[in-house]
Amino acid sequence: MNIAVFVSGRGSNLQAILESDYTKNIVTVKAVISDKIDCAAFQIACKFSIPTFTIGKKPGNISYNELISSLKNLEIEIIVLAGFLKLIPIEFLDSFQNKIINIHPALLPLYGGPGMYGMNVHRAVFNSGDKYSGATVHLVNEVYDSGQVIAQEKIDISELGSPDEIAEKVLNVEHKLLPTVLRKIAEGKIDLQKL
Ligand code: GRF
């Protein structure tokens, strides 16, 4: 299954997809797309010789319309948002209906929406005193973090003493959950068109 991965920062989920046993020989990352040319995730893409595309309005960047053509030419079947911070425009969503998924570091619908990314999420969870957090993989639509949930993994955080500790434990969960979901999609065990 050919996929494209959208990133904005560190790229640890991209790396997990590239190195996981769950995705080996079954999922191929054909393109990595970012709104930030100097993100660490692009260095990971380079290390694995994966073509990168920088999206945006600056000279040299490509537009969403150009990206649609490029991804169709690469026969991309699924698009993964892994730490991509911008909202995806409607014309792009329409071109890949029910084929775009996102990973979120909390148990949606809790702790999602605008501003709920990175440590903001883990601080909010910690301050709430919740006993559980986790990760969610969901379909992407035109509203942040509101598409249908595909898979979730819940962890006990009641013994953890800081937002940083929650972030670390949740990230470990993400690195297994996302490759697992991709494998299931590739094997036809999850059908995104029938959710
Ligand atoms: C992850 O926590 C993911 O859930 C969220 O953004 C973070 C990206 O981390 N959407 P990384 O760039 O994959 O390391």
Short mmCIF file of N, CA and C in Angstrom, two decimals, residues 9 26-27 34 38 50-51 58 62 66 83 90 96-97 113 120 128 131 143 148 153-154 160 169 180 187-188 192:
data_model
loop_
_atom_site.label_atom_id
_atom_site.label_comp_id
_atom_site.label_asym_id
_atom_site.label_seq_id
_atom_site.Cartn_x
_atom_site.Cartn_y
_atom_site.Cartn_z
N GLY A 9 7.12 18.54 12.14
CA GLY A 9 8.17 18.68 13.16
C GLY A 9 9.12 17.51 13.24
N ILE A 26 4.65 -4.17 3.54
CA ILE A 26 3.22 -4.04 3.24
C ILE A 26 2.81 -2.57 3.06
N VAL A 27 3.56 -1.66 3.66
CA VAL A 27 3.26 -0.22 3.53
C VAL A 27 4.52 0.48 3.02
N SER A 34 5.58 18.55 3.95
CA SER A 34 5.60 19.42 5.13
C SER A 34 5.33 20.86 4.74
N ASP A 38 12.53 23.07 6.97
CA ASP A 38 13.65 22.71 7.84
C ASP A 38 13.25 21.78 9.00
N ILE A 50 13.31 9.19 0.54
CA ILE A 50 11.90 9.39 0.17
C ILE A 50 11.74 10.83 -0.33
N PRO A 51 11.09 11.02 -1.50
CA PRO A 51 10.89 12.38 -2.02
C PRO A 51 10.11 13.25 -1.04
N LYS A 58 5.15 30.18 -0.29
CA LYS A 58 6.48 30.75 -0.54
C LYS A 58 7.03 30.27 -1.89
N ILE A 62 5.03 24.04 -3.23
CA ILE A 62 3.96 23.67 -4.15
C ILE A 62 2.59 23.94 -3.53
N GLU A 66 -1.25 21.30 -7.01
CA GLU A 66 -0.11 20.60 -7.61
C GLU A 66 0.19 19.31 -6.85
N GLY A 83 1.59 14.64 12.97
CA GLY A 83 2.19 15.86 13.50
C GLY A 83 2.10 17.02 12.53
N ILE A 90 -10.40 21.97 1.76
CA ILE A 90 -11.50 21.14 1.25
C ILE A 90 -11.18 20.46 -0.07
N PHE A 96 -9.24 13.06 -1.88
CA PHE A 96 -8.84 11.81 -1.18
C PHE A 96 -9.89 11.48 -0.11
N GLN A 97 -11.13 11.34 -0.54
CA GLN A 97 -12.23 11.14 0.42
C GLN A 97 -12.07 9.85 1.21
N GLY A 113 -9.19 19.57 18.96
CA GLY A 113 -9.63 20.86 18.45
C GLY A 113 -8.49 21.86 18.34
N ASN A 120 0.47 21.07 24.74
CA ASN A 120 -0.81 21.65 25.20
C ASN A 120 -1.78 20.55 25.61
N SER A 128 -6.15 18.17 34.40
CA SER A 128 -7.53 17.70 34.64
C SER A 128 -7.58 16.63 35.73
N LYS A 131 -7.37 9.93 34.93
CA LYS A 131 -6.55 8.74 35.22
C LYS A 131 -6.06 8.06 33.95
N VAL A 143 -12.83 19.81 10.00
CA VAL A 143 -12.75 20.40 11.35
C VAL A 143 -11.67 19.64 12.14
N GLN A 148 -14.25 10.68 12.12
CA GLN A 148 -14.59 9.42 12.78
C GLN A 148 -13.37 8.68 13.34
N GLU A 153 -6.03 3.68 21.66
CA GLU A 153 -5.43 2.87 22.73
C GLU A 153 -5.34 3.73 23.98
N LYS A 154 -5.83 3.11 25.07
CA LYS A 154 -5.94 3.83 26.34
C LYS A 154 -4.85 3.36 27.29
N LEU A 160 1.68 8.84 36.90
CA LEU A 160 2.66 9.74 36.27
C LEU A 160 2.63 11.12 36.90
N LYS A 169 4.92 8.52 27.48
CA LYS A 169 4.20 7.24 27.47
C LYS A 169 3.20 7.18 26.30
N THR A 180 0.13 -0.26 13.29
CA THR A 180 -0.86 -1.35 13.38
C THR A 180 -2.08 -1.03 12.53
N GLU A 187 -4.27 -4.62 4.78
CA GLU A 187 -4.77 -6.01 4.70
C GLU A 187 -6.27 -6.08 4.47
N GLY A 188 -6.93 -4.94 4.43
CA GLY A 188 -8.38 -4.92 4.24
C GLY A 188 -9.17 -5.24 5.50
N LEU A 192 -11.77 1.92 5.25
CA LEU A 192 -12.09 3.33 5.55
C LEU A 192 -13.31 3.81 4.80
#
